Tab-separated table of C-alpha atoms and ligand atoms in Angstrom:
chain	number	residue	atom	x	y	z
A	1	MET	CA	63.112	130.875	85.289
A	2	LYS	CA	63.957	134.658	84.247
A	3	GLN	CA	61.116	136.427	82.236
A	4	GLU	CA	62.545	139.336	80.834
A	5	PHE	CA	59.586	141.391	79.103
A	6	ILE	CA	60.165	144.478	76.468
A	7	PHE	CA	56.590	146.843	76.005
A	8	ILE	CA	56.637	148.984	72.958
A	9	GLY	CA	54.172	151.789	71.180
A	10	PRO	CA	52.891	155.104	70.418
A	11	PRO	CA	52.435	157.442	74.564
A	12	GLY	CA	49.087	156.706	75.194
A	13	SER	CA	49.036	153.080	74.077
A	14	GLY	CA	48.273	151.941	77.885
A	15	LYS	CA	51.521	150.230	78.127
A	16	GLY	CA	51.494	152.225	81.531
A	17	THR	CA	48.675	150.452	82.867
A	18	GLN	CA	49.185	146.143	81.700
A	19	THR	CA	53.150	146.806	82.609
A	20	LYS	CA	52.294	147.730	86.751
A	21	MET	CA	48.722	144.443	86.355
A	22	LEU	CA	51.295	142.666	85.057
A	23	SER	CA	54.025	143.074	87.380
A	24	LYS	CA	51.383	143.242	90.697
A	25	ASP	CA	50.767	139.284	89.207
A	26	TYR	CA	53.945	138.001	87.698
A	27	ASN	CA	55.693	140.034	91.186
A	28	LEU	CA	58.506	140.896	88.774
A	29	PRO	CA	59.880	145.056	88.636
A	30	HIS	CA	58.102	147.735	86.612
A	31	ILE	CA	60.942	149.514	85.648
A	32	ASP	CA	59.783	152.585	83.735
A	33	THR	CA	62.694	154.872	82.541
A	34	GLY	CA	60.005	158.161	82.042
A	35	SER	CA	59.190	157.409	85.249
A	36	LEU	CA	62.859	156.979	86.509
A	37	LEU	CA	63.637	159.802	84.895
A	38	ARG	CA	61.175	162.438	86.415
A	39	GLU	CA	62.412	161.046	90.064
A	40	GLU	CA	66.061	162.213	89.415
A	41	ILE	CA	64.237	165.715	87.710
A	42	SER	CA	61.498	165.910	91.454
A	43	ALA	CA	64.782	164.987	93.451
A	44	GLY	CA	66.345	168.076	91.141
A	45	THR	CA	69.552	166.079	89.977
A	46	GLN	CA	72.752	166.851	87.017
A	47	GLU	CA	70.672	163.877	84.710
A	48	GLY	CA	66.981	165.853	85.953
A	49	LYS	CA	68.223	168.347	84.937
A	50	LEU	CA	69.368	167.349	81.646
A	51	ALA	CA	66.736	165.030	81.293
A	52	ASN	CA	63.943	167.681	81.963
A	53	SER	CA	65.347	170.108	79.261
A	54	TYR	CA	64.468	166.846	76.257
A	55	MET	CA	61.418	165.703	77.693
A	56	GLU	CA	59.814	169.450	77.658
A	57	LYS	CA	60.380	169.669	74.212
A	58	GLY	CA	59.413	165.736	73.233
A	59	GLN	CA	62.546	164.312	72.120
A	60	LEU	CA	64.137	161.826	73.877
A	61	VAL	CA	66.345	162.572	76.730
A	62	PRO	CA	70.573	161.028	75.076
A	63	ILE	CA	71.876	157.989	75.640
A	64	GLU	CA	74.018	158.005	78.057
A	65	LEU	CA	71.845	159.250	80.205
A	66	VAL	CA	69.008	156.949	79.663
A	67	SER	CA	71.211	153.724	79.251
A	68	GLY	CA	73.144	154.538	82.982
A	69	ILE	CA	70.361	154.141	84.443
A	70	ILE	CA	68.786	151.429	83.453
A	71	LYS	CA	71.734	148.941	83.189
A	72	ASN	CA	72.628	150.553	87.682
A	73	ARG	CA	68.754	149.465	88.013
A	74	LEU	CA	68.883	146.441	86.086
A	75	LEU	CA	72.168	145.076	88.158
A	76	LYS	CA	69.940	144.970	91.389
A	77	SER	CA	69.333	141.864	92.975
A	78	ASP	CA	64.882	142.203	92.423
A	79	CYS	CA	66.076	141.897	89.134
A	80	GLN	CA	67.583	138.637	89.311
A	81	ASN	CA	64.170	136.750	88.341
A	82	GLY	CA	63.385	139.114	85.287
A	83	PHE	CA	61.801	142.243	84.749
A	84	ILE	CA	59.419	144.398	82.342
A	85	LEU	CA	60.836	147.403	80.733
A	86	ASP	CA	59.076	149.809	79.625
A	87	GLY	CA	59.968	152.349	77.241
A	88	TYR	CA	63.178	151.871	77.042
A	89	PRO	CA	64.373	150.659	74.599
A	90	ARG	CA	63.049	153.403	72.236
A	91	SER	CA	65.330	153.576	68.954
A	92	LEU	CA	67.383	151.274	67.318
A	93	GLU	CA	70.717	152.914	68.884
A	94	GLN	CA	69.066	151.981	72.765
A	95	ALA	CA	67.883	148.373	71.763
A	96	TYR	CA	71.300	147.352	69.957
A	97	ALA	CA	73.250	149.111	73.800
A	98	LEU	CA	70.556	147.009	75.710
A	99	ASP	CA	71.053	144.237	74.181
A	100	THR	CA	75.362	144.711	75.565
A	101	ILE	CA	73.650	145.414	79.080
A	102	LEU	CA	71.985	142.130	78.808
A	103	GLU	CA	74.545	140.045	76.920
A	104	GLU	CA	76.963	141.009	80.120
A	105	ILE	CA	73.473	140.693	82.679
A	106	ASP	CA	72.449	137.426	81.481
A	107	LYS	CA	76.154	135.578	80.825
A	108	ASN	CA	75.320	131.956	81.950
A	109	LEU	CA	71.973	132.466	81.589
A	110	ASP	CA	69.742	130.901	78.417
A	111	VAL	CA	67.407	133.645	78.538
A	112	ASN	CA	65.218	135.658	75.306
A	113	PRO	CA	63.106	138.811	76.324
A	114	ILE	CA	59.845	138.704	74.356
A	115	VAL	CA	59.091	142.217	73.595
A	116	PHE	CA	55.381	142.889	73.009
A	117	TYR	CA	53.794	145.533	70.560
A	118	PHE	CA	51.091	147.639	71.407
A	119	GLU	CA	49.422	147.956	67.437
A	120	VAL	CA	46.325	151.323	67.734
A	121	ASN	CA	45.373	153.785	65.389
A	122	PRO	CA	46.874	156.880	66.762
A	123	GLU	CA	44.611	159.303	66.153
A	124	LYS	CA	42.601	159.040	68.982
A	125	LEU	CA	45.342	159.266	71.991
A	126	ILE	CA	46.766	162.857	71.905
A	127	GLU	CA	42.728	163.314	72.964
A	128	ARG	CA	43.800	160.336	76.122
A	129	LEU	CA	47.285	161.799	76.584
A	130	VAL	CA	46.027	165.526	77.223
A	131	ASN	CA	42.983	163.450	79.995
A	132	ARG	CA	45.391	161.281	80.800
A	133	ARG	CA	45.742	161.900	84.989
A	134	THR	CA	48.208	159.707	87.128
A	135	CYS	CA	48.088	159.866	91.103
A	136	SER	CA	50.382	161.251	92.996
A	137	LYS	CA	50.656	158.555	95.804
A	138	CYS	CA	49.813	155.834	94.071
A	139	GLY	CA	51.371	156.048	90.849
A	140	ALA	CA	47.297	154.315	89.176
A	141	ILE	CA	46.112	156.086	85.773
A	142	TYR	CA	43.264	157.492	85.155
A	143	ASN	CA	41.148	158.770	81.936
A	144	LEU	CA	38.385	161.524	83.018
A	145	LYS	CA	36.965	161.699	79.738
A	146	THR	CA	35.764	157.713	79.767
A	147	MET	CA	36.226	157.732	83.230
A	148	LYS	CA	34.124	159.039	85.421
A	149	LEU	CA	35.693	159.987	88.897
A	150	GLN	CA	32.742	162.028	91.116
A	151	ASP	CA	35.964	164.334	92.386
A	152	GLU	CA	38.891	164.650	89.483
A	153	THR	CA	41.649	165.992	91.463
A	154	LYS	CA	40.968	162.047	93.834
A	155	CYS	CA	42.410	158.438	93.784
A	156	GLU	CA	39.511	156.696	94.104
A	157	LYS	CA	42.421	153.520	95.143
A	158	CYS	CA	43.856	155.213	97.579
A	159	GLY	CA	42.715	159.458	98.091
A	160	GLY	CA	45.904	160.330	96.674
A	161	THR	CA	46.433	163.666	94.737
A	162	LEU	CA	45.640	163.009	90.741
A	163	LEU	CA	48.215	164.905	88.153
A	164	GLN	CA	48.241	165.745	84.869
A	165	ARG	CA	51.894	165.211	83.901
A	166	GLU	CA	53.483	168.898	82.586
A	167	ASP	CA	54.168	166.957	78.505
A	168	ASP	CA	50.430	165.587	79.091
A	169	ASN	CA	49.857	169.074	76.680
A	170	GLU	CA	48.720	168.364	73.458
A	171	GLU	CA	51.500	170.799	71.540
A	172	THR	CA	54.113	168.322	73.996
A	173	ALA	CA	52.453	165.523	72.991
A	174	LYS	CA	52.443	165.597	68.941
A	175	LYS	CA	56.019	165.818	69.349
A	176	ARG	CA	56.209	163.065	71.023
A	177	PHE	CA	54.385	161.072	68.337
A	178	GLN	CA	56.922	162.017	65.744
A	179	THR	CA	59.535	160.990	67.771
A	180	TYR	CA	57.934	157.619	68.854
A	181	PHE	CA	57.301	157.521	64.527
A	182	GLU	CA	60.942	158.176	63.651
A	183	GLN	CA	63.161	156.305	66.278
A	184	THR	CA	60.883	153.987	68.295
A	185	ALA	CA	58.479	152.522	65.501
A	186	PRO	CA	62.301	151.216	63.750
A	187	LEU	CA	61.940	148.162	66.546
A	188	ILE	CA	59.263	146.339	65.685
A	189	ASP	CA	60.983	145.495	62.555
A	190	LEU	CA	64.267	144.321	64.431
A	191	TYR	CA	62.502	142.541	66.853
A	192	LYS	CA	60.367	141.011	64.855
A	193	LYS	CA	63.093	139.497	62.813
A	194	ARG	CA	64.352	137.840	65.679
A	195	GLY	CA	60.833	135.913	65.969
A	196	ILE	CA	60.815	137.736	69.647
A	197	LEU	CA	57.520	140.091	68.526
A	198	VAL	CA	54.271	139.661	69.923
A	199	LYS	CA	51.170	142.326	69.169
A	200	LEU	CA	48.455	143.418	70.925
A	201	ASP	CA	45.064	145.515	69.988
A	202	ALA	CA	45.776	148.428	72.289
A	203	SER	CA	42.132	149.479	70.873
A	204	LEU	CA	40.144	146.769	73.257
A	205	SER	CA	39.153	147.461	77.130
A	206	ILE	CA	41.950	146.528	79.360
A	207	GLU	CA	40.818	143.038	81.135
A	208	GLU	CA	40.811	142.302	76.946
A	209	ILE	CA	44.603	143.241	76.477
A	210	TYR	CA	45.620	141.762	79.481
A	211	LYS	CA	44.192	138.555	78.986
A	212	ASN	CA	45.416	138.701	75.672
A	213	LEU	CA	49.049	139.300	77.063
A	214	THR	CA	49.250	137.168	79.054
A	215	GLY	CA	48.433	134.117	76.629
A	216	ALA	CA	50.793	135.075	74.950
A	217	ILE	CA	53.084	134.735	77.816
A	218	LYS	CA	51.748	131.418	79.074
A	219	GLU	CA	51.904	130.539	75.425
A	220	ASN	CA	55.428	131.668	73.467
A	221	VAL	CA	57.896	130.967	77.492
A	222	TYR	CA	56.659	127.991	79.244
A	223	SER	CA	55.066	125.795	75.906
B	301	AMP	P1	57.571	158.489	79.322
B	301	AMP	O1	56.547	157.777	80.694
B	301	AMP	O2	57.351	156.914	78.670
B	301	AMP	O3	55.419	159.009	78.639
B	301	AMP	O4	58.340	159.314	78.670
B	301	AMP	C1	58.300	160.565	78.910
B	301	AMP	C2	59.700	161.272	78.411
B	301	AMP	O5	60.688	160.653	79.379
B	301	AMP	C3	59.686	161.377	76.724
B	301	AMP	O6	59.439	161.682	76.552
B	301	AMP	C4	60.347	160.963	76.910
B	301	AMP	O7	62.239	162.503	77.019
B	301	AMP	C5	61.210	160.606	78.005
B	301	AMP	N1	62.097	159.510	78.229
B	301	AMP	C6	62.018	157.372	78.724
B	301	AMP	N2	62.330	157.224	78.239
B	301	AMP	C7	62.963	157.428	77.169
B	301	AMP	C8	64.051	156.271	77.050
B	301	AMP	N3	63.764	155.555	76.915
B	301	AMP	N4	64.865	157.247	75.792
B	301	AMP	C9	65.434	158.529	76.428
B	301	AMP	N5	64.252	159.075	76.308
B	301	AMP	C10	63.453	158.813	77.127
């Protein structure tokens, strides 16, 4: 049975950590629009240049660009058994665009996505973002404040270099929150009304959140 999971939550709420774990355990591709856009920026493409001008201001990249990237990605063969969407959709407009994409892709299939909403008090999240570091090699995520690393520049899993994202500075992080509350938060109501929203308490530990997440999948998808 095809499994489609969508993750919504404010920046720094832990979606990346959970979706990477889920992707490994469920053998489903982890599709993270932020990372796909950063890849375009690193490759120096026109799309990357355009995306960067929005990302550095903490704004959403235009829908034509991001929905095109998502559609192409969802059509790849590794999405046949399902996928994990992290960071898309991020606006009502994108949610309706995704409906159209899924109607086309899942034409003859009876499949309903589950939408996980990471609920957390946003006050502590700015601090989390500013202290976030990501391994440039394996993508592991660290928090310099809560995880005491021997060497704050090296990944403990693979030895890769730990980098700080350019938009994880206080000024841009604040703008990203504003964008989230104005444009992404309305999705919670939309998916709640459709009966496919699962709320997760994202203030818990990584292990507890993952237990609740996988528990919800078992109850909702397999029963
Ligand atoms: P993230 O890595 O998810 O925190 O995303 C980083 C930045 O990429 C965001 O602040 C946006 O500028 C851009 N971005 C990521 N996903 C989307 C999306 N679905 N729609 C528009 N812009 C996006």
